[in-house]
Amino acid sequence: MSGAREQFGSRIGFILAAAGSAVGIGNLVGFPVGAAKNGGGAFLLMYAIFVVAICLPVMLAEMSVGRHARKDPLGAYRDLSNNATHWKLAGWLSIITPFMIAVFYLVITVWIFGYLYEIITGDLDILANPDTFGTFINSEKIFVYMAGVVAVVYLILQGGVKEGIEKAAKLLMPTLFIMLLLLVGFVLMQDNAMKGVEFYLVPDFSKINASVINGALSQAFFSLSLGMGIMITYGSYIDKRADVPGSAKLVALTDTAVAFTAGLMILPAIFSFDPNTNPDELSESSIGMIFTFLPKIFLALQDSIGYVGASIVAAIFFLQVFFAAITSLVSIFEVPVAALMDEKDMGRKPALFVLGVLMVVLAVLCALSFGYNAFLTEFVSYAGAKKSFFDVVYDVFYDTILPLNGFLICIFVIYRWKKHNFNKALDEGAENYKGSFFEKYVDVSVGTFIPVILLLVFINTVAVKYFGHSLFG
Ligand code: PHE
C-alpha cells in the first residue's frame, strides 16, 4: 500500500514482538526434553554458544536487511541486489517457507486450543487417556477449533503492526512469563522435583556426538525464528534510530531464558510423577509430550490438589503454550501478508483474506492426513518410511530448509549487499556496537564460517532425512 510504512511504536514493543515470535512450542517443551536427553548441562552450554556465536549474527543480518530495505523479504532481496534474478529466488524462499510453516503450525496451535477448551470444560480425565489424541485429531471438532484460532490470528493481524502485533505481544508475553514462573514455583514444590532438576542441569559430556551437535544448532536456529523471513519483516518495521544489535541480543536472551526456565517446569514435573523415569525413553517429539504424556501428569495431581486443582494447573499450562504459539503464528503469517501488501500494493485486510483462505485450505489438508483421508495419510515415501502430507510439510519446511535460508542471507549481506553497507546499517542507532569486539566478530564470521556451518547442517539434514545417510558417520 502506498503511504508511510507501519512501524512498531516503541523499542520494547519491537523486542516483545520479536521475542514473541521466537518463544514458541519448541521452547516450552521441545527444548527441555531435548536438553535432558542429550547431556543436560553439556547440551545447555553448547546451545548457549550456538545462540551467541552463530544465531545472533544471522539475526543481525536479517534485521538489518529488513530495516534498510523497509520491505518484505522478497522486496528486500530484490532491491538490495538491484533486481538480480537468483537473489529473487532467495526472496521467494523466504516467503514460501514461512507460509508453509504457518500451515502446519496452525494445525498444532488448533490442537492446543482444543485441549485448552476441553480442560476448561472439565475433560482432563479424557485427555489423559493415551488413546484420546488419535481420536481427537481426527474428529470434526477440529474444524471448529480451527475457526477459533484463525479468528484470533485475524483479529490481531488486521490491527496492523502497532495496534495489532505490538499490542498483542505486550499483553501476551508478560502474561506468559508470569504463568511460566507460577508453574515452575508449583512444580518445584512437588516431591522428587529436585531429581528432575538434577537430570536437566548436571552435564554429561559423553552424550555429545555429531548428531547431538547438529540437533542443538538446528534447535537454536529455529527457536530464534531464523531463516523464516520473520526478522527481515519485523526489522522493516523499525526506524533508523533503533539499536538493532542491542535489540537482537535482548530477543535472543529472552528466548533462551524462557527455554531454560521451561526446563525447570517440565523435568521436575516428569520426575515427580515418576522418580524412576529414564529420560532416554521420553519421546523426542514435542507433540507426543504435550498431547499424551503431560495430560497424564496433570491428572495425577488430583491426588494432592483434587480434580479441579489439577485441571487449573493443566489449563494454565495449555494457556501458556497457546499464547506462545499465537505470537509465533502471528509473526510467521505476517511475512506473506507483508509480501502481498508490498509487492501487489494490496491493503492489509484483502491480503489477510486471500492468504488466510489459502492457509486454511492447506491446513485442512494437513488435518486430514492423520488417517482420515488415505491419499493424504500415505502421501509419499522416503528414507524407507511412508509420509503423510503433514509430515512432508514439516520435514521440508521446518526441518530442512531453515539453515539453507540462513546460509543465503549470510552470503547475501556480505557478498552482494557488501560488508561495508551491512556494517554501516548495523552501526546506525547503535552507539555501543561501533568498534566493539562483537562487531569485529560479526564482521568476520558472517562471511566465513557461519555460512559454511549452516550449509553443512543443511546438506547433512537432507542426507539423513531423505536418503537415510549421515555425513558424520
Ligand atoms: N521459535 C518458534 C518456536 O520455538 C519457531 C516458530 C516461529 C515457529 C514462528 C513457527 C512460527 O516454536
XYZ file of N, CA and C in Angstrom, residues 119 124 183 273 290 293-302 310-311 313-314 317-318:
63
model
N -10.060 -28.960 28.608
C -9.679 -28.971 30.030
C -10.595 -28.030 30.806
N -10.282 -33.127 31.565
C -8.872 -33.505 31.691
C -8.703 -35.024 31.766
N 4.090 -21.762 37.355
C 4.161 -23.224 37.199
C 5.492 -23.770 37.713
N 6.233 -37.120 38.908
C 5.211 -38.104 38.519
C 5.789 -39.504 38.635
N 3.357 -33.086 24.662
C 2.281 -32.164 25.030
C 0.930 -32.868 25.092
N 1.702 -37.295 26.991
C 2.420 -37.512 28.243
C 2.005 -36.517 29.336
N 2.022 -35.230 29.012
C 1.764 -34.232 30.049
C 0.342 -34.281 30.632
N -0.703 -34.502 29.817
C -2.042 -34.573 30.421
C -2.125 -35.639 31.518
N -1.403 -36.758 31.318
C -1.375 -37.827 32.314
C -0.763 -37.304 33.625
N 0.310 -36.534 33.473
C 0.982 -35.987 34.658
C 0.066 -35.006 35.389
N -0.613 -34.183 34.611
C -1.532 -33.213 35.242
C -2.638 -33.936 36.006
N -3.180 -34.975 35.383
C -4.293 -35.682 36.043
C -3.833 -36.296 37.373
N -2.582 -36.781 37.395
C -2.076 -37.415 38.624
C -2.043 -36.434 39.800
N -2.029 -35.133 39.472
C -2.022 -34.143 40.553
C -3.305 -34.174 41.370
N -4.331 -34.835 40.846
C -5.617 -34.813 41.562
C -5.512 -35.466 42.950
N -6.126 -29.898 39.674
C -5.309 -30.464 38.596
C -5.700 -29.836 37.258
N -7.016 -29.633 37.072
C -7.470 -29.043 35.809
C -6.994 -27.596 35.682
N -4.197 -26.304 36.958
C -2.767 -26.323 36.598
C -2.625 -26.654 35.109
N -3.364 -27.671 34.650
C -3.284 -28.065 33.239
C -3.726 -26.915 32.336
N -1.082 -24.318 32.033
C -0.026 -24.787 31.134
C -0.451 -24.633 29.669
N -1.649 -25.103 29.337
C -2.072 -25.035 27.931
C -2.309 -23.597 27.468
